[in-house]
Short mmCIF file of C-alpha atoms in Angstrom, two decimals:
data_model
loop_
_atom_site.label_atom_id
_atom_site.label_comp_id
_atom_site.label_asym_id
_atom_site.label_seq_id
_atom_site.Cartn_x
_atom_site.Cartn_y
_atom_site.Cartn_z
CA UNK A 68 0.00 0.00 0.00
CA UNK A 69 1.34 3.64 -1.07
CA UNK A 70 1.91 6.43 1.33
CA UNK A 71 -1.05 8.39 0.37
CA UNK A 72 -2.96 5.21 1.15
CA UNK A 73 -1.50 4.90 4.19
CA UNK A 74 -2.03 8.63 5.14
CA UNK A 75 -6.22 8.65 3.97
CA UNK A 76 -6.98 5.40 5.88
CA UNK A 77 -5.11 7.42 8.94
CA UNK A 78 -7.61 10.24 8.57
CA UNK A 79 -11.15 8.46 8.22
CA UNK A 80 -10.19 6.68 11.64
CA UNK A 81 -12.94 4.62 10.36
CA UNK A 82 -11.32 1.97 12.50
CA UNK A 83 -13.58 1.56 15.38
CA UNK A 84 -13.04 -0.46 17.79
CA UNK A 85 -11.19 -3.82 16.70
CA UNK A 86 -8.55 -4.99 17.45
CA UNK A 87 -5.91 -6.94 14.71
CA UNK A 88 -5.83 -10.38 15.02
CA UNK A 89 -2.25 -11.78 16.87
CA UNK A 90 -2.93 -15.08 16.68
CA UNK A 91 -1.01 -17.45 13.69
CA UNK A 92 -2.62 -18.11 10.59
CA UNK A 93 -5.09 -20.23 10.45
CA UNK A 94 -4.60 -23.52 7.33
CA UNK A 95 -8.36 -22.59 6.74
CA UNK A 96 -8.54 -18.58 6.01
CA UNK A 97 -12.43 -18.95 6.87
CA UNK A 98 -12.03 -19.87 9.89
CA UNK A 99 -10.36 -16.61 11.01
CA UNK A 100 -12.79 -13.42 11.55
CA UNK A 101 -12.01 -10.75 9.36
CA UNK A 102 -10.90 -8.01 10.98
CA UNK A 103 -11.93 -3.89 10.30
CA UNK A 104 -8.25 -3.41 9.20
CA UNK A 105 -7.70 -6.30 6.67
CA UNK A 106 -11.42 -5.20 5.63
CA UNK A 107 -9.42 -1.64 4.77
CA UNK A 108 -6.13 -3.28 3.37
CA UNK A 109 -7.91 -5.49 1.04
CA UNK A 110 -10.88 -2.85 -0.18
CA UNK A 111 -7.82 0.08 -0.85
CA UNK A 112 -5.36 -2.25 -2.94
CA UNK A 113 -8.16 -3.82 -4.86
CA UNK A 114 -10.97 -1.76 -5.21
CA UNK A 115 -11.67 -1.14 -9.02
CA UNK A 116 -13.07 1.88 -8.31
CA UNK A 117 -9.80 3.44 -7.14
CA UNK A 118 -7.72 1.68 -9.86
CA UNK A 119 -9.56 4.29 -12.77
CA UNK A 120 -7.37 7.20 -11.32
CA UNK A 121 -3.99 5.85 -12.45
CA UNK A 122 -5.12 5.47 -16.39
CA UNK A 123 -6.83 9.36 -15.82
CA UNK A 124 -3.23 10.42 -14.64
CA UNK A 125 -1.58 8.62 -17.41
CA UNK A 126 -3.74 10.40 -20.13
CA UNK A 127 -3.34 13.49 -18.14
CA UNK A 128 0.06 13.15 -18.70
CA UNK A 129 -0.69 11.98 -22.39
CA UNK A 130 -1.75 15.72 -22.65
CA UNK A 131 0.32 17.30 -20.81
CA UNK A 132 3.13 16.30 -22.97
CA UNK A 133 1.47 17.88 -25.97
CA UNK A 134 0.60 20.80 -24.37
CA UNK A 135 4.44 21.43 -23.61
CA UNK A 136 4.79 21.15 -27.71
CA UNK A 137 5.87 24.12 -29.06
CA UNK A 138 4.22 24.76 -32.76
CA UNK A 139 5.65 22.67 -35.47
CA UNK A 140 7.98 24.47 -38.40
CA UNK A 141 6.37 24.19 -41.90
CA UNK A 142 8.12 23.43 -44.98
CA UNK A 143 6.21 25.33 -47.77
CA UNK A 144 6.69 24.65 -51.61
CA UNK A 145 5.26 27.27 -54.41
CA UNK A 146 5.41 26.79 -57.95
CA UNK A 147 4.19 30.14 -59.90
CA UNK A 148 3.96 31.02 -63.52
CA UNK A 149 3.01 28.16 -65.49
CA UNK A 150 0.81 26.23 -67.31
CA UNK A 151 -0.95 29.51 -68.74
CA UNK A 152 -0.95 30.62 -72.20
CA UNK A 153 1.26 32.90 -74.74
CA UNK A 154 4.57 33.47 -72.61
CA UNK A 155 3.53 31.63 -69.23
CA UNK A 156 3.21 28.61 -71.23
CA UNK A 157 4.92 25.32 -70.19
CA UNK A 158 7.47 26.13 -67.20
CA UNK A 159 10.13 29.01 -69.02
CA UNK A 160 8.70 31.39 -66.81
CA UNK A 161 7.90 29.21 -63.93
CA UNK A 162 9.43 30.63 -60.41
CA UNK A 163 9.84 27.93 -57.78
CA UNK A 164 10.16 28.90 -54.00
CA UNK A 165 11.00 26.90 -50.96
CA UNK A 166 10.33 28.04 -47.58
CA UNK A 167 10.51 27.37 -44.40
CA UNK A 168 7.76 28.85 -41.79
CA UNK A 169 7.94 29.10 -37.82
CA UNK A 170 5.36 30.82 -35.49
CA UNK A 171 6.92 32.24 -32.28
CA UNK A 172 4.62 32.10 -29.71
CA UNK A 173 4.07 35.70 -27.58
CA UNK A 174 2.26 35.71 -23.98
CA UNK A 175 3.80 32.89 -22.15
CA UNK A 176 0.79 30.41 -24.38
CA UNK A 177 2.92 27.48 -24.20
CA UNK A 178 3.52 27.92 -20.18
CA UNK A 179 -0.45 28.37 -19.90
CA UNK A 180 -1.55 25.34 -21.36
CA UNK A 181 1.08 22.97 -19.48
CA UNK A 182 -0.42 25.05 -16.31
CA UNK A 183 -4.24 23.77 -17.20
CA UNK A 184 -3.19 19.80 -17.50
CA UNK A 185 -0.96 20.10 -14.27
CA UNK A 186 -3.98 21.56 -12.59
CA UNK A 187 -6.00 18.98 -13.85
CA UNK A 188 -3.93 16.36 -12.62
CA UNK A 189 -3.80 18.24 -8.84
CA UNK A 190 -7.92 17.79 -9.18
CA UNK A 191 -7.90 14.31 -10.23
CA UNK A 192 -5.43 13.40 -7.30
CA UNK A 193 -7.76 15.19 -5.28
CA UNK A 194 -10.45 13.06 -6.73
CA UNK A 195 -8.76 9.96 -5.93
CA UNK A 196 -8.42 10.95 -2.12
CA UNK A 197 -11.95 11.88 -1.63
CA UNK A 198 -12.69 7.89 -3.50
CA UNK A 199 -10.84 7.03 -0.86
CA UNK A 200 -12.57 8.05 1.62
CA UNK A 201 -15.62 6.79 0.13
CA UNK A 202 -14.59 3.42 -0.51
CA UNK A 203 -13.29 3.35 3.79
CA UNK A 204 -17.10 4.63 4.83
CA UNK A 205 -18.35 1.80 2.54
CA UNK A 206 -16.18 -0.48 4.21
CA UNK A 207 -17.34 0.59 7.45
CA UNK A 208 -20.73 0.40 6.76
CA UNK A 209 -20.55 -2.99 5.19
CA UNK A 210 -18.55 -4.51 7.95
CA UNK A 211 -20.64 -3.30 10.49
CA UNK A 212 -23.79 -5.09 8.54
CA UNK A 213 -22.37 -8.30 8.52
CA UNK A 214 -21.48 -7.85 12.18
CA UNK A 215 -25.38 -6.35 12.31
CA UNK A 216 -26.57 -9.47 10.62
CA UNK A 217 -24.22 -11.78 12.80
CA UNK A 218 -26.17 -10.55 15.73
CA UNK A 219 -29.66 -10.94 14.13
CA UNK A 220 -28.62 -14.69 13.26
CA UNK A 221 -27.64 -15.26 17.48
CA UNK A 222 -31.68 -13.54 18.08
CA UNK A 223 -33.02 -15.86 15.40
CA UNK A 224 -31.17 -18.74 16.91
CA UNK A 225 -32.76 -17.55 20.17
CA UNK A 226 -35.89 -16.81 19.46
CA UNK A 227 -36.37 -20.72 17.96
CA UNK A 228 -35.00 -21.99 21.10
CA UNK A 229 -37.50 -19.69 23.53
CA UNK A 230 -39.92 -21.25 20.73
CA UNK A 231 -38.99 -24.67 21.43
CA UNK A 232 -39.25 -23.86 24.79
CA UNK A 233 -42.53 -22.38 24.81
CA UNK A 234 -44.08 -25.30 22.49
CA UNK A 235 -42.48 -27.97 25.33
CA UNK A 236 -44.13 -25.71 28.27
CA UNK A 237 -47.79 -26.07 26.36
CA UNK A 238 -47.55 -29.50 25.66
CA UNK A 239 -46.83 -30.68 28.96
CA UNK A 240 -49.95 -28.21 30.34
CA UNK A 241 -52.10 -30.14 27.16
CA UNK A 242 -51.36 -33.30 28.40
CA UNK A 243 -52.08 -32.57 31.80
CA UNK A 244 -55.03 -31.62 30.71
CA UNK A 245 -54.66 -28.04 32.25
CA UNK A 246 -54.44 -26.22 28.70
CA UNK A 247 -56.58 -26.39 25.63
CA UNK A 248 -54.88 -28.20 22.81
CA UNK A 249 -55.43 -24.94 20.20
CA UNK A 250 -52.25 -23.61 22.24
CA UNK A 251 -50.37 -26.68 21.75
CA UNK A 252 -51.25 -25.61 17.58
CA UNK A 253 -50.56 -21.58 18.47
CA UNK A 254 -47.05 -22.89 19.91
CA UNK A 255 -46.13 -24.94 16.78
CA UNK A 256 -47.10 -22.46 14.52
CA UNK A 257 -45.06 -20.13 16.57
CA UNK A 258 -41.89 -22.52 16.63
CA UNK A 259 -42.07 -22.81 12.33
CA UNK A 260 -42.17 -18.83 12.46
CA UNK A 261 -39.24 -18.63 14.29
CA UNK A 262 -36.96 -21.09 12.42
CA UNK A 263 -38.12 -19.22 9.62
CA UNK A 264 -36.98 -15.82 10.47
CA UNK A 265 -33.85 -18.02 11.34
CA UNK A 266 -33.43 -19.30 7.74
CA UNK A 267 -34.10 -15.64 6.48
CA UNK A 268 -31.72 -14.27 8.64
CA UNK A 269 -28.79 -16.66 7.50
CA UNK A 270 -29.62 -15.52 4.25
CA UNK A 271 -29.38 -11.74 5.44
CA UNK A 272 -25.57 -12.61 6.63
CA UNK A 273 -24.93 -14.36 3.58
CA UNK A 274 -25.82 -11.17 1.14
CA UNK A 275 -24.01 -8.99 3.66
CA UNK A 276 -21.09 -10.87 3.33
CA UNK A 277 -21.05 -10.98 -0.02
CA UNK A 278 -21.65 -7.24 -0.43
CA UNK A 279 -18.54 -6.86 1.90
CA UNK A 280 -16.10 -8.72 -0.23
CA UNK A 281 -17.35 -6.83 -3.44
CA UNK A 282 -15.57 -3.86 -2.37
CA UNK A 283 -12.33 -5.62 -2.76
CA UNK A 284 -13.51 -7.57 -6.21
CA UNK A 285 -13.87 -10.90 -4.84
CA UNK A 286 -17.03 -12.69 -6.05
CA UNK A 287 -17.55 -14.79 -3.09
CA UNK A 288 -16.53 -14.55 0.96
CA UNK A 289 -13.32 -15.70 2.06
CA UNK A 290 -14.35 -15.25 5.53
CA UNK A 291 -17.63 -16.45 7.59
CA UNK A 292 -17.29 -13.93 10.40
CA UNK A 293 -15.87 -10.27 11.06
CA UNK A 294 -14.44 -8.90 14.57
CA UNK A 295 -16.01 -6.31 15.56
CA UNK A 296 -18.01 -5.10 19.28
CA UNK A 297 -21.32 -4.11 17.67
CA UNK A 298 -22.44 -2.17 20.71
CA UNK A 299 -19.34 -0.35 21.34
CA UNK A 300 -21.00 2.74 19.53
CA UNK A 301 -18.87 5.43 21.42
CA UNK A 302 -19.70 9.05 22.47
CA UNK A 303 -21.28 11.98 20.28
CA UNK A 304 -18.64 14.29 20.82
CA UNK A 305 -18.88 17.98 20.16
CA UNK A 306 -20.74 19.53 16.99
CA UNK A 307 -18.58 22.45 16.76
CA UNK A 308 -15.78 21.21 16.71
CA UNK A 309 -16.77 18.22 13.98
CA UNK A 310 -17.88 21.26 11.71
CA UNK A 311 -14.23 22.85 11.94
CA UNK A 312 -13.17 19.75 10.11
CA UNK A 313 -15.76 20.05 7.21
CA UNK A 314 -12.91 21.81 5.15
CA UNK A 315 -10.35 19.06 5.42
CA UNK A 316 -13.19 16.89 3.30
CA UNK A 317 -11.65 16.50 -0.18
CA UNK A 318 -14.93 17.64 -1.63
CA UNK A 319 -13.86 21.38 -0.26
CA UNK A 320 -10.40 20.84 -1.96
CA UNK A 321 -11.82 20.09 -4.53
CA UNK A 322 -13.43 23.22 -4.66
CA UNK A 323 -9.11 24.56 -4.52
CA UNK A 324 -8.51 22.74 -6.96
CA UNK A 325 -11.21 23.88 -9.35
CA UNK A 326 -10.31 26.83 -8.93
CA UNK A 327 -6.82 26.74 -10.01
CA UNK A 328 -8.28 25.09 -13.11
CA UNK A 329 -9.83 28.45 -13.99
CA UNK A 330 -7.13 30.46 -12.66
CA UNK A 331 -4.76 28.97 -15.28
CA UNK A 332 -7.76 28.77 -18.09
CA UNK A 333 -7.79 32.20 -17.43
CA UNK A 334 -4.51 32.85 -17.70
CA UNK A 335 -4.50 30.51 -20.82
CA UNK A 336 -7.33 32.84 -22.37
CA UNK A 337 -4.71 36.39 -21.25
CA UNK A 338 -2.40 35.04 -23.23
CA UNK A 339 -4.57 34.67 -26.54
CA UNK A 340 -4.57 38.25 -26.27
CA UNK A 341 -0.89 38.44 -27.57
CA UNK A 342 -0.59 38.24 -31.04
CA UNK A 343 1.30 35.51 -32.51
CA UNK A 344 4.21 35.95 -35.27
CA UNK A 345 4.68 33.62 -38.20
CA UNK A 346 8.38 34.39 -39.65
CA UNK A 347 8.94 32.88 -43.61
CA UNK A 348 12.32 32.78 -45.25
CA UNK A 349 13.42 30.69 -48.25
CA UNK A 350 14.80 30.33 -51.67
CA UNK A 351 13.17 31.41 -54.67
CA UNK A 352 13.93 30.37 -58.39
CA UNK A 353 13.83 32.14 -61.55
CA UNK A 354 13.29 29.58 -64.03
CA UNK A 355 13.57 32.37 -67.24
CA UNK A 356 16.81 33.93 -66.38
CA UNK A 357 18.19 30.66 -64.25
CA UNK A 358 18.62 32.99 -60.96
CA UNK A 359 18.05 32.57 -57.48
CA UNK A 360 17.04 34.51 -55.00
CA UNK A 361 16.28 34.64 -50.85
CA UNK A 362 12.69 35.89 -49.36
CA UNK A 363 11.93 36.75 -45.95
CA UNK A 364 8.48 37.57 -44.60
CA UNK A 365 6.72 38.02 -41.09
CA UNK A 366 3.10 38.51 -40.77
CA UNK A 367 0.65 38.94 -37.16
CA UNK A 368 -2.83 38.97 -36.67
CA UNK A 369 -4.63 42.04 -36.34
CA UNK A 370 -6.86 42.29 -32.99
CA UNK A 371 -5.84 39.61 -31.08
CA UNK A 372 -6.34 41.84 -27.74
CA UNK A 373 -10.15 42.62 -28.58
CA UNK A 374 -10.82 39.12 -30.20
CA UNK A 375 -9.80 37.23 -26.49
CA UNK A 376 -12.32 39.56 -24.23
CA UNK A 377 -15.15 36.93 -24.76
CA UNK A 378 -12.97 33.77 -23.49
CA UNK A 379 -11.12 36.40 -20.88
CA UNK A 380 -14.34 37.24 -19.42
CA UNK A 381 -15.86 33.72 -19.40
CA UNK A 382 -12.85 32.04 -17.86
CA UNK A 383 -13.47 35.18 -15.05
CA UNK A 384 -16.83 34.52 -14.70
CA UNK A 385 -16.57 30.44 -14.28
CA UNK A 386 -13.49 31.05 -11.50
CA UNK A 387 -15.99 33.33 -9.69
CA UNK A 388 -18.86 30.11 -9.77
CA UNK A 389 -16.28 28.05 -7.97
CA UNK A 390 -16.40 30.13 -5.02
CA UNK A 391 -20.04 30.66 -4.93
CA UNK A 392 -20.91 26.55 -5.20
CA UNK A 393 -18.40 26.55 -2.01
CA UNK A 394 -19.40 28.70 -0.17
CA UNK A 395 -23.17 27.43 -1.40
CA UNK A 396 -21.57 23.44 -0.69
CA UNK A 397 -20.31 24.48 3.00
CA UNK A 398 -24.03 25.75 4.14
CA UNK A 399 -25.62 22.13 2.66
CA UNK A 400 -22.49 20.15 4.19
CA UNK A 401 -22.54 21.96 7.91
CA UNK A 402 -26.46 21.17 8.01
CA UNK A 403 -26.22 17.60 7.05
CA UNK A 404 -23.32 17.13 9.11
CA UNK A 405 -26.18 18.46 12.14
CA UNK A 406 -28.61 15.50 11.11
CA UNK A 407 -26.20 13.60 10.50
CA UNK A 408 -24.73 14.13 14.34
CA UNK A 409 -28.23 14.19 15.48
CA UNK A 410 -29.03 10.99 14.64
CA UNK A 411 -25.74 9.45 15.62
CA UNK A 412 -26.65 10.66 18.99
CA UNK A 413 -29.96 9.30 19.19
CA UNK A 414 -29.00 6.09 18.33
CA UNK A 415 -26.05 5.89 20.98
CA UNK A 416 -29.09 7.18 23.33
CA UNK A 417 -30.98 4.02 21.98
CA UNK A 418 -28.52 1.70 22.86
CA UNK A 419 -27.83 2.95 25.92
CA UNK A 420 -31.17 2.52 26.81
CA UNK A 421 -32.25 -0.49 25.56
CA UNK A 422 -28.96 -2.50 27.39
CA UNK A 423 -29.34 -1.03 30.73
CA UNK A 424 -33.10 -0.87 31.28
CA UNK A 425 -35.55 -1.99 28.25
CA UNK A 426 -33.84 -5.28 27.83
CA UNK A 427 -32.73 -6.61 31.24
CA UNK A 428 -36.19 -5.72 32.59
CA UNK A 429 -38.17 -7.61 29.79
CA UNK A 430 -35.56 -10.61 30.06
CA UNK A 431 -36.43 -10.62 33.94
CA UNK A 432 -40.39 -10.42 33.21
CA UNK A 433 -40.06 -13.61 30.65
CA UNK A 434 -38.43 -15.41 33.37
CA UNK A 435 -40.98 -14.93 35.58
CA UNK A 436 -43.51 -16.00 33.40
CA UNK A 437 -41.88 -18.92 32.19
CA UNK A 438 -41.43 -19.68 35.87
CA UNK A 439 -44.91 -19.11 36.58
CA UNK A 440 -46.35 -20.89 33.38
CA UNK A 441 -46.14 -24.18 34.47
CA UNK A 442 -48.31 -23.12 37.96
CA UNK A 443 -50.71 -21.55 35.61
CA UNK A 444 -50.06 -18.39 37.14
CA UNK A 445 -49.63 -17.08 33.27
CA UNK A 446 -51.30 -17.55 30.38
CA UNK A 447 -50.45 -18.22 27.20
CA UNK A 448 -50.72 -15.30 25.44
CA UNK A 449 -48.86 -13.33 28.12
CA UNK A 450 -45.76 -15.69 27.85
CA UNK A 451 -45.87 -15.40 23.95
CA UNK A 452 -46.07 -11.17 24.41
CA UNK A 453 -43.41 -11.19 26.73
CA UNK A 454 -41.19 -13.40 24.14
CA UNK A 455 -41.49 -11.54 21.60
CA UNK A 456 -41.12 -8.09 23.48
CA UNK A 457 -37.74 -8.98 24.62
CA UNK A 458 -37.10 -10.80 20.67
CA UNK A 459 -38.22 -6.76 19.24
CA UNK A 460 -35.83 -5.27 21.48
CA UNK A 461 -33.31 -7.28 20.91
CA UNK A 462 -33.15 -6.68 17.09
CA UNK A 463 -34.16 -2.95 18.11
CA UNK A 464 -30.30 -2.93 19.60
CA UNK A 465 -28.98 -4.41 16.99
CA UNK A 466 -30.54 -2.10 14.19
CA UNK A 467 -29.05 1.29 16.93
CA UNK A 468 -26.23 0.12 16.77
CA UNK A 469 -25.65 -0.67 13.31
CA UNK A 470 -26.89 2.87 12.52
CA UNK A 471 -24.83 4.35 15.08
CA UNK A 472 -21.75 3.01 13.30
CA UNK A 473 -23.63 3.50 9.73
CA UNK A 474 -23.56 7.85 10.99
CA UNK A 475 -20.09 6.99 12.29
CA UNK A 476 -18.72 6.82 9.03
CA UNK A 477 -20.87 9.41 7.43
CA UNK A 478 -19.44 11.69 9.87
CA UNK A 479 -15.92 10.46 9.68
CA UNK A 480 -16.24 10.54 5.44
CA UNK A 481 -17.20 14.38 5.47
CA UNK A 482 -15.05 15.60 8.14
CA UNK A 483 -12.08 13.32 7.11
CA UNK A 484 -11.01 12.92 10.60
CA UNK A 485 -11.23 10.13 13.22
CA UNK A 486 -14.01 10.55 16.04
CA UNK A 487 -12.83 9.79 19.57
CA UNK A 488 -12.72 6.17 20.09
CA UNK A 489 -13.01 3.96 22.78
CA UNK A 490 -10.53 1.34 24.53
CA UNK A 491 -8.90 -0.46 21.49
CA UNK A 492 -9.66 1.65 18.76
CA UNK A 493 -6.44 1.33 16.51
CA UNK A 494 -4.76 4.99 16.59
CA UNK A 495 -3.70 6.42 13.45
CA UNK A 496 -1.27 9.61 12.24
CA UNK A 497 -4.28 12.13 11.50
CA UNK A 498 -1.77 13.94 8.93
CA UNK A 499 -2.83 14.01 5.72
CA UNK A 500 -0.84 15.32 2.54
CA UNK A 501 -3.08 16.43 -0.77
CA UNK A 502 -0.96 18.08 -3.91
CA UNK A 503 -0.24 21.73 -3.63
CA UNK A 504 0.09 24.22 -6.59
CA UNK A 505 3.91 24.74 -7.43
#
């Protein structure tokens, strides 16, 4: 992996909280989780998305080399006098002239264009950066959904066994005689729902994992599970100083770049102003008297100065656009960068909430009524509410915290900086280097 690799995946901190594996390698790669920073590694070196900036460099540089061409000399041939009637006929009077033209550049044009391709290339380096950081957020979000979809699989699982359970619990009551046998039905029915929604949530990790290994061009999974703490979701941190950062996004260098584009179209269209000169000198050949003779000429075009207003006043008025979308792009980024923070908060808030009251609550209330079932203290109905109360908020956890870490990386990709971490969050060199006008 390059430097400037290195340096971007330092920035997103996307990297939340897991923890490279130590351990040797395994004879069966499968059998080893995949970890958040192989996830990275593997999506950066082969993503085909980032590969398209090399070949845009090369014919960058394609150009560039013909801009730096200076105009080609022509070699002129002129044959007058002949072929025409009473004295001009035939070639006795026939002159013959060779030449040899140049035009000499005036206004710095060569300089000019060579500026516009070497801006281009700053803007597509630029562009490459800000893939980047597009391709680590999709990372991020992927590897958190098959972690997401890990977790739904364990509930599934869960939720057949409580099932199971449940079915067990009404049989024994139907047999005894103490429980009509349309429960002992309700309870089977139940069970076949929830190995069901087991089946459909092994297919759920399957997809996930697939979409995960597509961002490194790998048709199927070379991996069944990922390392990652799910419910390690982290603090909000502070708004203000998240929207300081907005400007290190390589969507607002971009916005640099651009603009050097026009500043050196513009400076490409100043220097269409200065007239060109064409210089001609050659040999000329008198075909009646046998003599020879040299010529010389130099000619310019008239009204170059007031002929480049039009481009010198459009290249002017495009470089003043790029600083109006900015500014226009900075008001749109800072208030989705609010909801964006907003929501992130809310779901941390979920999570929270859900693992220290909502959940251990309901799990204590299905206890008790599984307890109590068998005494007939409970009905039916009650133990099959409280089930699947506790099953909803289990999968209502999951789903917080997979869109906590979903904002996470929306954050991280338009601030293009790391978001304080917990205990074993992999620390990175926040530095990040992006191509600088000469």
């Amino acid at each position: 992996m390059n430097i400037g690799i290195r340096r971007i995946t330092c920035v997103m901190g996307l990297v939340f909280w897991c923890v490279s594996a130590s351990a040797a390698p395994d004879a069966n790669p499968s059998a080893r989780p995949l970890t958040f920073s192989d996830a990275i590694s593997r999506a950066l070196d082969r993503n085909p998305g980032l590969r398209v900036f090399a070949y845009r460099q090369r014919a960058l540089g394609g150009r560039r080399d013909t801009a730096a061409l200076r105009p080609a000399p022509e070699l002129q041939f002129e044959l007058q006098d002949f072929g025409g009637t009473g004295s001009a006929r035939g070639f006795d009077r026939a002159e013959a002239t060779l030449a040899l033209s140049q035009v000499i550049e005036l206004g710095g044009k060569g300089d000019a264009r060579v500026g516009v391709v070497d801006a281009r290339q700053r803007a597509v380096a630029i562009q490459e950066k800000a893939q980047e950081l597009d391709v680590l957020a999709a990372v991020a979000r992927r590897f958190y959904a098959v972690a997401a979809a890990d977790e739904r699989l364990a509930v599934a699982k869960r939720a057949s066994e409580l099932a199971r359970d449940a079915m067990t619990g009404v049989n024994r009551r139907v047999n005894a005689a103490r429980a009509p046998r349309a429960e002992a039905a309700r309870a089977k029915a139940a069970l076949a729902r929830a190995q069901l929604n087991r089946a459909n949530a092994e297919r759920e990790l399957e997809i996930a994992r697939l979409r995960l290994a597509a961002l490194w061009n790998m048709p199927e999974p070379d991996f069944k599970k990922v390392r990652a703490d799910l419910y390690a979701v982290g603090a909000p941190g502070d708004f203000d100083v998240l929207a300081e950062r907005i400007q290190a996004n390589p969507d607002f260098l971009q916005f640099t770049a651009e603009s050097r584009i026009r500043q050196a179209e513009l400076r490409l269209a100043q220097s269409q102003a200065h007239s060109n000169i064409r210089l001609r000198a050659g040999v000329k050949r008198l075909e009646d008297t046998g003599d020879t003779a040299l010529i010389f000429g130099a000619s310019v075009p008239l009204f170059s100065a007031s002929r480049a207003q039009g481009a010198i006043a459009e290249a002017e008025a495009r470089g003043e656009a790029v600083g109006a979308e900015r500014r226009a792009m900075l008001l749109d980024t800072r208030a989705r960068l609010f909801s964006l923070y907003q929501a992130r908060a809310q779901a941390i808030e979920t999570v929270a909430t859900l693992q220290d009251q909502i959940i251990p609550q309901q799990e204590q209330a299905l206890s008790e009524i599984r307890r109590g079932y068998d005494r007939g203290r409970y009905s039916y109905l009650e133990r099959v509410t409280a089930r699947g109360e506790l099953i909803d908020a289990e999968r209502a956890l999951i789903d917080a915290a997979e869109r906590a870490h979903r904002l996470r990386a929306d954050i991280e990709s338009l601030t293009a900086e790391p978001l304080p971490g917990g205990d074993g969050r992999i620390e990175f060199n926040s530095n990040i280097q992006y191509p600088e006008s000469p």
